[in-house]
Coordinates of C-alpha atoms and ligand atoms in Angstrom, one line a residue:
Q1 CA 86.2 37.6 -28.7
R2 CA 84.5 38.4 -26.1
I3 CA 80.7 37.4 -27.9
L4 CA 77.2 39.3 -26.2
Y5 CA 73.8 38.0 -27.6
P6 CA 73.1 41.1 -29.5
R7 CA 70.1 43.0 -27.4
D8 CA 68.1 45.7 -27.6
S9 CA 68.4 48.4 -25.7
E10 CA 68.4 52.2 -25.3
S11 CA 72.2 52.6 -26.8
R12 CA 71.7 49.3 -28.7
T13 CA 69.5 48.1 -32.3
V14 CA 69.5 44.8 -33.6
K15 CA 68.7 44.5 -37.0
T16 CA 67.8 40.8 -38.4
L17 CA 69.2 40.1 -41.4
D18 CA 67.9 36.4 -41.6
G19 CA 65.7 35.7 -45.0
M20 CA 65.9 34.4 -48.9
W21 CA 69.3 34.6 -49.7
N22 CA 71.0 34.3 -53.1
F23 CA 73.8 31.4 -53.0
R24 CA 75.7 29.4 -55.4
A25 CA 77.2 26.0 -55.2
D26 CA 81.3 25.9 -56.2
A27 CA 80.9 22.9 -57.9
S28 CA 83.9 23.5 -59.8
S29 CA 86.0 20.3 -59.7
S30 CA 89.2 21.9 -58.8
R31 CA 86.4 23.0 -55.9
N32 CA 88.3 26.9 -56.1
Q33 CA 87.6 28.1 -58.9
S34 CA 85.1 30.4 -56.7
F35 CA 88.7 31.6 -55.2
V36 CA 90.2 32.4 -58.5
D37 CA 86.5 34.0 -60.3
Q38 CA 86.8 36.3 -56.9
W39 CA 83.0 35.7 -55.9
W40 CA 83.1 38.3 -53.6
T41 CA 84.2 41.1 -55.4
K42 CA 80.1 41.1 -57.6
P43 CA 76.8 40.0 -57.1
L44 CA 76.7 35.7 -56.6
E45 CA 74.3 36.3 -59.4
A46 CA 76.7 37.6 -61.2
T47 CA 79.2 34.8 -61.3
G48 CA 76.0 32.3 -62.6
P49 CA 73.2 31.5 -62.4
V50 CA 72.2 31.6 -58.0
L51 CA 69.5 29.3 -56.5
T52 CA 67.3 30.5 -53.2
M53 CA 68.5 30.2 -49.9
P54 CA 66.8 30.4 -46.6
V55 CA 69.2 32.0 -43.5
P56 CA 69.0 29.9 -41.4
S57 CA 69.3 26.5 -42.4
S58 CA 71.1 23.7 -43.5
Y59 CA 70.7 24.0 -47.7
N60 CA 70.8 20.0 -47.7
D61 CA 67.3 19.2 -47.5
I62 CA 66.1 21.6 -49.0
T63 CA 66.7 21.3 -52.8
T64 CA 66.1 18.3 -55.3
D65 CA 69.9 18.2 -55.9
K66 CA 71.0 15.0 -55.0
N67 CA 74.5 16.9 -55.4
L68 CA 73.4 20.0 -53.2
R69 CA 72.3 17.4 -50.5
D70 CA 76.2 15.5 -50.4
F71 CA 78.3 18.8 -51.4
V72 CA 81.7 18.4 -49.5
G73 CA 83.4 22.0 -50.2
W74 CA 82.7 25.8 -50.6
V75 CA 79.3 27.1 -51.3
W76 CA 78.6 31.1 -51.9
Y77 CA 75.4 33.3 -49.8
D78 CA 74.8 37.1 -50.7
R79 CA 72.1 39.7 -50.4
E80 CA 72.4 42.8 -49.4
F81 CA 70.8 45.5 -47.0
F82 CA 71.4 48.7 -45.7
V83 CA 72.6 50.5 -43.1
P84 CA 69.0 52.8 -41.2
A85 CA 71.5 56.5 -40.7
N86 CA 71.0 57.1 -37.6
W87 CA 73.5 54.5 -36.8
I88 CA 76.5 57.4 -38.0
N89 CA 77.6 57.7 -35.0
Q90 CA 77.3 53.9 -33.1
R91 CA 80.0 50.5 -33.8
I92 CA 78.0 48.8 -36.6
I93 CA 78.6 44.7 -35.8
L94 CA 77.5 42.0 -38.2
R95 CA 76.9 38.3 -35.9
F96 CA 76.7 35.2 -37.1
G97 CA 75.4 32.6 -34.8
S98 CA 77.1 29.6 -36.6
A99 CA 78.0 28.6 -40.0
H100 CA 78.9 25.7 -40.7
Y101 CA 82.2 24.8 -40.7
Y102 CA 84.8 27.0 -41.7
A103 CA 83.3 31.1 -42.9
I104 CA 84.5 33.3 -45.6
V105 CA 82.8 36.7 -44.4
W106 CA 83.2 40.3 -46.9
V107 CA 81.2 43.4 -46.9
N108 CA 81.0 44.9 -50.2
G109 CA 84.2 43.5 -51.3
Q110 CA 86.3 43.4 -48.4
Q111 CA 86.8 41.1 -46.6
V112 CA 86.1 41.5 -42.9
M113 CA 86.1 38.0 -40.7
T114 CA 86.5 34.5 -40.7
H115 CA 85.9 31.9 -38.3
D116 CA 87.0 27.8 -37.9
G117 CA 84.7 26.1 -36.9
G118 CA 81.4 25.5 -37.0
H119 CA 78.1 25.8 -33.2
L120 CA 79.9 29.2 -32.5
P121 CA 78.6 32.6 -33.7
F122 CA 81.6 35.4 -34.4
E123 CA 81.2 38.6 -35.5
G124 CA 83.4 41.9 -36.8
A125 CA 82.4 45.3 -36.6
I126 CA 82.4 47.3 -40.7
N127 CA 82.1 50.6 -39.6
A128 CA 84.9 50.9 -42.1
V129 CA 83.5 49.1 -45.0
V130 CA 79.5 49.7 -45.1
N131 CA 77.6 52.5 -46.8
L132 CA 75.5 54.4 -44.9
S133 CA 73.8 55.9 -47.3
G134 CA 72.9 52.8 -50.7
P135 CA 72.9 49.3 -50.4
N136 CA 75.8 46.9 -49.8
R137 CA 76.5 43.5 -49.6
V138 CA 77.6 40.6 -47.5
T139 CA 78.6 37.9 -48.8
V140 CA 80.0 34.1 -47.1
A141 CA 81.8 31.5 -48.6
V142 CA 80.9 28.1 -46.5
N143 CA 83.4 25.4 -46.7
N144 CA 82.1 22.7 -44.9
T145 CA 84.5 19.8 -45.2
L146 CA 85.5 18.0 -42.3
L147 CA 89.7 16.4 -41.8
P148 CA 91.8 15.3 -39.5
T149 CA 91.7 18.5 -37.6
T150 CA 88.6 19.6 -37.2
L151 CA 86.4 19.8 -34.6
P152 CA 84.0 16.6 -35.6
P153 CA 87.8 15.3 -37.3
G154 CA 87.0 14.1 -40.7
S155 CA 88.8 13.4 -43.4
L156 CA 89.1 12.6 -47.7
S157 CA 89.3 9.8 -48.9
F158 CA 90.2 10.3 -52.6
Q159 CA 89.7 7.7 -55.1
H160 CA 92.1 6.8 -58.5
D161 CA 91.3 3.8 -60.4
V162 CA 89.6 4.7 -63.4
K163 CA 87.9 2.4 -64.0
R164 CA 86.0 2.2 -61.2
Y165 CA 85.4 5.9 -59.8
P166 CA 85.5 8.9 -62.3
V167 CA 88.3 11.1 -62.1
G168 CA 88.9 13.5 -59.3
Y169 CA 86.5 11.7 -57.5
F170 CA 86.5 11.9 -53.6
T171 CA 84.4 11.3 -50.5
Q172 CA 83.9 12.7 -47.6
Q173 CA 84.3 10.7 -44.5
L174 CA 82.7 11.3 -40.8
Q175 CA 83.5 10.4 -37.6
M176 CA 80.5 11.1 -36.1
D177 CA 77.0 8.8 -36.6
F178 CA 75.0 12.4 -38.1
F179 CA 74.6 14.0 -40.9
N180 CA 77.2 16.5 -41.9
Y181 CA 75.0 19.7 -42.3
A182 CA 76.2 22.3 -43.4
G183 CA 75.4 25.9 -44.8
I184 CA 74.9 29.1 -42.7
H185 CA 72.7 27.0 -39.2
R186 CA 72.2 30.6 -37.3
H187 CA 70.7 34.3 -37.0
V188 CA 72.8 36.7 -39.4
H189 CA 72.2 39.7 -37.4
L190 CA 73.5 43.7 -37.2
Y191 CA 73.6 45.9 -34.3
T192 CA 75.1 49.4 -33.1
T193 CA 76.8 50.1 -29.6
P194 CA 77.7 53.4 -29.0
Q195 CA 81.9 53.8 -29.9
T196 CA 82.3 53.4 -26.1
Y197 CA 80.8 49.7 -25.4
I198 CA 80.5 46.7 -22.5
D199 CA 82.6 44.5 -24.9
D200 CA 82.0 41.8 -21.8
I201 CA 79.5 40.6 -18.7
T202 CA 81.0 37.2 -16.2
I203 CA 77.8 36.3 -13.6
V204 CA 79.6 33.1 -10.5
T205 CA 76.6 33.6 -7.8
S206 CA 77.1 31.0 -4.8
I207 CA 74.1 31.3 -1.6
S208 CA 74.9 31.9 1.7
G209 CA 71.6 30.8 4.0
G210 CA 69.4 32.9 2.5
D211 CA 71.5 35.5 0.4
G212 CA 72.8 35.1 -2.5
I213 CA 75.6 35.6 -3.1
V214 CA 76.6 37.5 -7.1
N215 CA 80.1 38.3 -8.0
Y216 CA 80.1 40.1 -11.0
E217 CA 82.8 41.6 -13.3
I218 CA 81.7 44.0 -17.0
T219 CA 84.6 44.4 -19.1
T220 CA 84.5 47.8 -22.1
A221 CA 86.1 48.8 -24.8
G222 CA 86.6 51.9 -26.8
G223 CA 87.6 53.9 -24.8
A224 CA 87.5 55.0 -20.7
P225 CA 84.6 53.9 -19.1
G226 CA 82.6 57.2 -18.1
A227 CA 80.2 56.2 -15.7
V228 CA 79.1 53.0 -14.6
Q229 CA 75.0 52.0 -12.8
V230 CA 75.4 48.0 -12.5
S231 CA 71.0 47.0 -11.0
V232 CA 69.8 43.4 -9.9
V233 CA 66.4 43.5 -11.5
S234 CA 64.3 40.2 -10.8
K235 CA 61.8 38.6 -12.9
E236 CA 59.0 40.7 -11.8
G237 CA 60.6 44.0 -12.9
R238 CA 61.9 44.7 -9.5
T239 CA 65.5 47.0 -8.9
V240 CA 66.6 44.1 -6.3
V241 CA 70.0 45.7 -5.6
Q242 CA 71.8 48.9 -7.7
L243 CA 75.8 50.3 -7.4
Y244 CA 77.2 52.6 -9.0
N245 CA 81.4 53.4 -10.4
Q246 CA 82.3 49.4 -10.2
L247 CA 82.9 47.7 -13.1
Q248 CA 84.1 44.6 -10.8
G249 CA 81.7 44.1 -8.3
T250 CA 80.1 41.6 -5.0
V251 CA 76.7 42.3 -4.9
T252 CA 74.2 40.2 -2.4
I253 CA 70.4 40.0 -3.4
P254 CA 68.1 39.1 0.5
N255 CA 66.7 36.7 0.0
V256 CA 66.9 35.6 -2.7
R257 CA 65.0 33.2 -5.0
L258 CA 66.8 29.5 -6.2
W259 CA 66.7 28.7 -9.9
W260 CA 66.3 25.5 -9.1
P261 CA 65.6 22.4 -12.4
Y262 CA 61.5 21.2 -13.1
T263 CA 60.2 18.3 -12.2
S264 CA 56.8 17.5 -12.7
M265 CA 55.2 18.1 -9.1
P266 CA 54.8 21.8 -9.0
S267 CA 56.8 24.0 -8.8
D268 CA 59.0 26.9 -9.4
P269 CA 61.7 26.1 -12.0
G270 CA 63.9 27.9 -13.9
Y271 CA 64.0 31.1 -11.8
M272 CA 66.2 33.9 -14.2
Y273 CA 67.3 37.9 -12.8
T274 CA 68.4 40.4 -15.1
L275 CA 71.7 42.0 -14.0
V276 CA 71.5 45.7 -16.0
V277 CA 74.4 47.3 -17.2
N278 CA 75.1 50.7 -18.2
V279 CA 79.0 52.1 -18.6
S280 CA 78.2 55.6 -19.7
G281 CA 75.5 55.1 -21.4
D282 CA 75.6 51.7 -22.8
I283 CA 73.2 49.6 -21.6
Y284 CA 72.5 46.0 -21.3
R285 CA 70.9 43.6 -20.0
Q286 CA 72.6 40.0 -19.6
P287 CA 69.7 37.4 -17.6
F288 CA 71.7 35.2 -15.0
G289 CA 70.4 32.1 -12.4
V290 CA 71.3 32.0 -8.8
R291 CA 71.6 28.0 -8.1
T292 CA 75.3 26.3 -7.1
V293 CA 76.8 22.6 -8.6
A294 CA 78.9 20.8 -6.2
V295 CA 80.0 17.1 -7.2
T296 CA 80.8 14.7 -4.1
D297 CA 82.4 11.3 -4.5
T298 CA 78.7 9.5 -4.9
Q299 CA 76.8 13.1 -5.3
L300 CA 75.8 15.3 -8.1
L301 CA 74.6 18.6 -6.2
I302 CA 71.9 21.8 -7.5
N303 CA 71.8 24.1 -4.5
G304 CA 73.4 21.5 -2.2
R305 CA 70.7 19.5 -2.9
P306 CA 71.5 15.8 -4.8
F307 CA 70.4 16.4 -8.5
Y308 CA 69.1 13.1 -10.6
C309 CA 69.0 13.8 -14.2
L310 CA 66.1 12.3 -15.7
G311 CA 67.9 13.4 -19.2
V312 CA 67.1 12.7 -23.1
D313 CA 70.5 13.1 -25.8
K314 CA 69.4 15.5 -29.0
H315 CA 70.9 16.6 -31.9
E316 CA 69.2 19.8 -33.9
D317 CA 68.0 17.7 -36.7
A318 CA 64.9 18.3 -38.2
D319 CA 63.3 17.6 -41.5
I320 CA 63.8 19.6 -44.7
R321 CA 65.0 22.4 -42.5
G322 CA 67.8 20.1 -41.0
K323 CA 70.6 21.7 -38.4
G324 CA 68.7 25.1 -39.4
L325 CA 67.4 27.0 -36.8
D326 CA 63.2 26.6 -36.4
Y327 CA 61.5 28.7 -33.3
A328 CA 58.8 26.3 -33.8
L329 CA 61.5 22.9 -33.0
I330 CA 62.4 24.5 -30.5
A331 CA 59.4 24.7 -28.6
R332 CA 58.0 21.6 -29.3
D333 CA 60.8 20.3 -28.2
F334 CA 61.0 21.8 -25.2
N335 CA 57.0 21.2 -24.7
M336 CA 58.2 17.3 -25.6
M337 CA 60.5 17.0 -22.5
K338 CA 58.4 18.3 -20.0
W339 CA 56.0 15.7 -21.6
L340 CA 59.1 12.7 -20.9
G341 CA 59.4 14.4 -17.4
A342 CA 62.7 14.4 -18.9
N343 CA 65.2 17.4 -16.7
C344 CA 68.4 17.6 -18.0
F345 CA 69.7 17.1 -21.8
R346 CA 73.2 16.9 -22.6
T347 CA 73.8 19.5 -26.2
S348 CA 75.2 15.9 -27.9
H349 CA 77.0 16.5 -30.3
Y350 CA 78.4 19.8 -30.5
P351 CA 76.9 23.3 -29.1
Y352 CA 73.2 24.0 -29.4
A353 CA 71.7 27.5 -30.9
E354 CA 71.7 30.4 -28.1
E355 CA 68.4 30.5 -28.3
I356 CA 67.8 26.9 -27.4
M357 CA 69.9 27.6 -24.4
D358 CA 67.9 30.4 -23.8
Q359 CA 65.1 28.2 -23.3
A360 CA 66.7 25.8 -20.8
D361 CA 67.3 28.5 -18.3
L362 CA 63.7 30.0 -19.2
Q363 CA 62.5 26.4 -18.3
G364 CA 64.8 25.1 -15.6
I365 CA 66.4 22.5 -18.4
V366 CA 69.2 21.4 -16.9
V367 CA 72.3 20.9 -19.1
I368 CA 74.9 19.1 -20.4
D369 CA 76.7 21.8 -22.4
E370 CA 78.3 19.2 -25.1
S371 CA 81.4 20.8 -27.8
P372 CA 82.4 19.1 -31.6
G373 CA 84.6 16.6 -30.3
V374 CA 82.3 13.6 -31.3
G375 CA 84.6 11.1 -33.5
I376 CA 88.8 12.0 -31.6
S377 CA 89.3 8.5 -32.6
Q378 CA 92.0 8.4 -34.9
V379 CA 95.5 8.5 -33.7
Q380 CA 96.3 11.5 -35.2
N381 CA 93.5 13.1 -33.8
F382 CA 95.2 13.8 -31.0
G383 CA 98.2 16.4 -33.0
P384 CA 99.3 19.6 -31.9
I385 CA 96.9 21.4 -34.3
S386 CA 93.9 19.3 -33.0
L387 CA 94.8 20.0 -29.4
A388 CA 95.5 24.3 -29.9
H389 CA 91.8 24.2 -31.9
H390 CA 90.1 22.2 -29.6
K391 CA 90.9 24.4 -26.5
D392 CA 90.2 27.3 -28.8
V393 CA 87.0 25.6 -29.7
M394 CA 86.1 26.0 -25.3
T395 CA 87.4 28.4 -24.7
E396 CA 84.4 30.2 -27.4
M397 CA 82.1 27.8 -26.1
V398 CA 82.6 28.8 -22.1
Q399 CA 83.1 32.7 -23.3
R400 CA 79.1 32.0 -24.9
D401 CA 77.8 29.8 -22.2
K402 CA 79.3 30.6 -18.9
N403 CA 76.8 33.0 -17.4
R404 CA 73.5 30.1 -18.0
P405 CA 72.6 29.1 -14.1
S406 CA 71.6 26.3 -17.3
V407 CA 75.0 24.5 -18.0
I408 CA 76.1 22.5 -15.2
I409 CA 78.3 20.7 -17.3
W410 CA 80.7 21.0 -19.0
S411 CA 81.9 18.4 -22.0
V412 CA 85.0 18.6 -23.7
A413 CA 84.0 15.2 -26.4
N414 CA 81.9 12.6 -27.2
E415 CA 83.1 8.7 -27.3
P416 CA 87.6 10.0 -28.0
S417 CA 89.5 6.9 -28.3
S418 CA 90.5 7.8 -24.3
Y419 CA 92.5 4.5 -24.5
L420 CA 94.9 5.2 -26.5
P421 CA 98.2 6.8 -25.2
E422 CA 98.0 9.6 -27.0
A423 CA 94.8 10.4 -25.2
E424 CA 96.5 10.8 -21.6
A425 CA 98.6 14.7 -22.7
Y426 CA 95.6 15.5 -24.9
F427 CA 92.2 15.2 -22.2
R428 CA 95.0 16.9 -19.5
D429 CA 95.3 19.7 -21.1
V430 CA 92.0 20.3 -22.8
I431 CA 90.2 19.7 -19.2
A432 CA 92.8 21.7 -17.6
H433 CA 92.1 23.9 -19.6
T434 CA 88.2 23.8 -19.3
R435 CA 88.6 24.6 -16.4
D436 CA 90.8 27.0 -16.4
V437 CA 88.5 29.4 -18.0
D438 CA 85.5 28.8 -16.8
K439 CA 85.2 31.7 -13.7
A440 CA 81.8 29.9 -12.3
K441 CA 84.2 26.1 -12.1
R442 CA 81.6 24.7 -13.3
P443 CA 81.7 20.6 -13.0
V444 CA 84.2 19.1 -16.7
T445 CA 83.4 16.6 -18.5
F446 CA 83.8 13.9 -21.6
V447 CA 81.5 11.1 -22.3
A448 CA 83.1 7.2 -22.8
S449 CA 82.6 4.6 -24.6
A450 CA 86.1 2.8 -23.9
D451 CA 86.6 -0.1 -21.0
Y452 CA 87.6 0.9 -17.4
T453 CA 89.8 -1.8 -17.7
N454 CA 92.0 0.8 -20.7
D455 CA 90.7 4.1 -20.3
V456 CA 93.4 6.6 -19.7
A457 CA 92.1 9.8 -19.7
T458 CA 88.6 9.2 -16.7
Q459 CA 91.2 10.2 -15.1
F460 CA 90.8 13.8 -15.2
V461 CA 87.4 14.2 -15.6
D462 CA 84.8 15.5 -12.2
I463 CA 81.4 13.2 -13.0
L464 CA 82.3 9.7 -15.2
C465 CA 80.6 9.6 -18.0
V466 CA 79.4 6.8 -19.5
N467 CA 77.5 5.8 -22.9
R468 CA 76.3 2.2 -23.1
Y469 CA 74.9 -0.6 -25.4
Y470 CA 74.7 -3.7 -24.1
G471 CA 71.7 -6.0 -26.1
W472 CA 72.5 -3.6 -29.0
Y473 CA 75.8 -3.7 -30.7
S474 CA 76.4 -7.0 -28.1
D475 CA 74.8 -9.3 -27.6
T476 CA 72.3 -8.3 -29.9
G477 CA 68.9 -9.4 -29.1
H478 CA 69.9 -10.7 -25.8
T479 CA 68.0 -8.3 -23.6
E480 CA 68.6 -10.9 -20.6
V481 CA 72.4 -10.0 -20.1
I482 CA 72.2 -6.8 -20.3
Q483 CA 71.5 -6.7 -16.0
L484 CA 74.7 -8.8 -16.2
Q485 CA 77.3 -6.9 -18.5
L486 CA 75.3 -2.8 -17.0
S487 CA 75.7 -4.7 -13.9
A488 CA 79.5 -5.4 -13.6
D489 CA 80.4 -2.5 -15.8
L490 CA 79.3 0.6 -13.2
E491 CA 80.6 -0.9 -10.7
G492 CA 84.5 -1.4 -12.1
W493 CA 84.1 1.5 -13.4
R494 CA 83.4 3.5 -9.5
S495 CA 85.8 0.7 -8.4
V496 CA 88.4 2.2 -10.1
H497 CA 87.2 6.1 -9.6
Q498 CA 85.4 7.8 -6.6
K499 CA 83.4 9.3 -8.7
P500 CA 79.4 9.5 -9.9
I501 CA 78.3 8.0 -12.7
I502 CA 75.8 9.0 -15.7
I503 CA 75.1 7.0 -18.3
T504 CA 75.4 8.8 -20.7
E505 CA 74.0 6.7 -23.0
Y506 CA 71.8 3.6 -25.0
G507 CA 69.2 2.3 -27.0
A508 CA 67.8 0.7 -29.7
D509 CA 67.1 1.0 -33.2
T510 CA 63.4 0.9 -33.7
V511 CA 61.3 1.1 -36.9
P512 CA 58.0 3.0 -35.6
G513 CA 55.2 0.7 -36.2
L514 CA 57.2 -2.1 -36.5
H515 CA 56.4 -4.9 -34.4
E516 CA 56.6 -8.2 -33.1
Y517 CA 56.8 -10.5 -30.2
P518 CA 58.4 -11.2 -28.6
E519 CA 60.5 -8.7 -29.1
F520 CA 63.5 -8.7 -31.7
V521 CA 65.6 -6.1 -33.1
F522 CA 64.1 -2.6 -34.8
T523 CA 60.5 -3.0 -33.1
E524 CA 58.6 -0.9 -30.6
E525 CA 58.6 -4.5 -28.1
Y526 CA 62.5 -4.6 -28.5
Q527 CA 62.9 -1.0 -27.6
N528 CA 61.2 -1.1 -23.8
T529 CA 62.4 -4.4 -23.3
F530 CA 65.9 -2.8 -23.3
M531 CA 64.6 -0.3 -21.7
S532 CA 63.4 -1.9 -19.1
E533 CA 66.4 -4.0 -18.6
Y534 CA 68.5 -1.1 -18.6
H535 CA 65.8 1.5 -15.7
K536 CA 66.2 -1.6 -13.5
T537 CA 70.5 -1.7 -13.3
F538 CA 69.8 2.5 -13.4
D539 CA 67.2 1.3 -10.4
K540 CA 69.6 -0.4 -8.3
Y541 CA 72.5 2.2 -8.9
R542 CA 70.4 5.2 -8.4
T543 CA 70.8 5.0 -4.5
Q544 CA 74.2 4.4 -5.0
F545 CA 76.8 6.6 -6.6
L546 CA 74.4 6.8 -10.7
V547 CA 73.2 10.2 -10.5
G548 CA 72.3 10.2 -14.1
E549 CA 70.2 8.1 -16.7
M550 CA 70.0 9.6 -20.8
V551 CA 68.5 8.1 -22.9
W552 CA 70.1 8.1 -27.1
N553 CA 67.7 9.7 -27.8
F554 CA 64.8 11.5 -27.7
A555 CA 64.1 12.4 -31.6
D556 CA 65.3 10.4 -35.0
F557 CA 67.8 11.8 -36.7
M558 CA 69.4 11.9 -40.1
T559 CA 72.8 9.9 -41.3
T560 CA 75.4 9.0 -43.1
Q561 CA 74.1 6.5 -45.6
D562 CA 75.3 3.2 -43.9
V563 CA 73.4 -0.3 -44.0
R564 CA 72.9 -0.3 -40.9
R565 CA 71.0 3.1 -40.9
V566 CA 67.2 3.5 -42.6
V567 CA 67.2 7.4 -43.5
G568 CA 69.5 7.5 -40.6
N569 CA 69.9 6.9 -36.7
K570 CA 65.6 4.7 -35.5
K571 CA 67.2 5.6 -31.7
G572 CA 64.6 8.3 -31.0
V573 CA 61.6 7.7 -28.6
L574 CA 60.3 10.3 -30.8
T575 CA 59.9 10.4 -34.0
R576 CA 61.8 13.0 -36.3
Q577 CA 58.8 14.9 -36.4
R578 CA 58.1 14.6 -32.3
Q579 CA 55.5 12.3 -32.0
P580 CA 56.0 9.8 -29.6
K581 CA 56.9 5.7 -29.8
A582 CA 55.9 3.5 -27.3
A583 CA 59.3 4.1 -26.0
G584 CA 58.6 7.5 -24.9
H585 CA 55.2 6.5 -23.2
L586 CA 57.6 4.1 -21.4
L587 CA 59.9 6.7 -20.6
R588 CA 56.6 8.4 -19.5
A589 CA 56.0 6.9 -17.2
R590 CA 59.6 5.8 -16.1
Y591 CA 60.4 10.2 -15.9
L592 CA 57.1 11.2 -14.1
S593 CA 57.0 8.9 -11.1
L594 CA 60.6 9.3 -9.7
S595 CA 60.7 12.9 -10.8
N596 CA 57.3 13.5 -8.1
S597 CA 59.3 10.7 -5.6
T598 CA 60.7 12.7 -3.1
T599 CA 63.8 11.5 -2.2
L600 CA 65.7 13.7 -5.8
Y601 CA 64.4 17.1 -3.8
Ligands
E9O1 C1 77.4 8.1 -30.4 C2 75.9 8.3 -31.7 O1 76.2 9.7 -32.0 N1 77.2 6.6 -29.7 C3 77.0 5.6 -30.8 C4 75.8 6.7 -31.0 C5 74.7 4.8 -32.1 O2 73.3 5.0 -31.9 C6 75.7 7.3 -32.2 O3 74.6 8.3 -32.9 O4 75.4 4.7 -32.6 C7 76.8 3.8 -29.7 C8 78.1 4.2 -29.6 C9 78.5 2.8 -29.7 C10 79.5 2.2 -29.8 C11 79.5 0.6 -28.9 C12 80.5 -0.5 -30.7 C13 80.3 -1.6 -29.0 C14 80.8 -2.9 -30.5 C15 80.9 -4.0 -29.9

């Protein structure tokens, strides 16, 4: 499925369905009564008591009900909407930015689409079922259950000992370290296109001397395309080049302004052009930037210059809304990334909202775009159904983000059991598939936590990404071994692969306000000493083959309940409310001085 972002234009209208929806969880003992009773055939209110639920948001932290916070199974949303009378000759599309995890959508009681996967958009034309006069009802059933074949994978654990558990008792087992927030997490849009419409646009850029070379390909649907006009428009609104009657072509931007990553020095990061496409009257404006990415055996190059990633790993996570889209949070996060002097983040561990990615493009923040392939740790997660789904997810993800200059690397997974023999064929296939679907041929990787001595899958990556926790999960409290162990590990990887390396995670849980000197685990002092030891090693290899460092994590985030987690993972250099811990100041001092050093560019 093609999935251009819904944009207003002279030929298209976008209407939001965000707001307060009716909501009801199917808490029946079978977890399935809502399907027996066919809740989609009538207003939810007619099936039983409903709650008011905001869209977009996770539902988990909205109410005071523990059972709903920890709910596993089907929840139902519905609301009324109207279609403007003047949409009569248009295609009418209903689009979800995402819903976690599995979703079924009905309009006026007719099923219009399903979607498998919690982090990517889906849409469908609803002309056949929509009323052009009078009200319509959209019903959505969302199921958050994670199974061995979902991404992320998980499993259900059933308890049969009636002396210890109620009859039918089961819990969701997770293989990832973050709360399984669920619901309609992103925007719901209704939008129109003409009957003959622009279906997809793919843009691949390169640089030739001072010129930008823009290769574009437009696909259309719904009839033979008429007249085609394609223009490149600068950020300032100047038409740079124009082309007629070519759905596929190459245009040159003379004296191109390149897309550069953000630095704390005065510069002009994130310069964006727009490809204005007009196909027989359907008009779509696709933003793009001109930049190149390349990997040598020791360097990561953006526009031919060495790039060193001063990075953070993030989560879509905040108080109350969970993983729900929130513009205030997005703006605060980008401001705090710049305050830290960061130039890069990883979408750990799933594709983030398109509205977040837009800011990365505009503000010049580089992105390692990671799939929801987190926690692929059990043998049963490497089977053919898992593999096929993983490839579908990579197709959808590349399809969504392919035109983004901020995205320089695809990460297909985080910390899989890449020492299992099953991992070899699995990752060969997923990585080759990802290369295949990306016309821009960005580097592809997965984030490893295995040992360089027994890993069977890093042979397929373009750039090595490694997570390390010396002095935290091993040798807890012993910051004095970090330099030694990290150096040996980096040299070890290097001896097996002549590829540049990014340390994609390192971090220590820290309760803000907790102090102890000499430093002790969980205190602000420990986090600072711990990170400083890593930094010394990074500085040793920064001039060799280390091309980036990413702290785990940008901010504290919620996890499942666990004796190792004090209301969530506390490895943030910021609190969950995005206020700095001492380590935030430490990281800022480092990143600002490095990003000001001329050796980087
Ligand atoms: C993945 C991330 O989602 N990496 C984890 C992070 C963490 O804080 C988690 O939040 O736990 C670290 C995995 C480290 C595994 C090391 C095991 C070493 C055993 C001796």
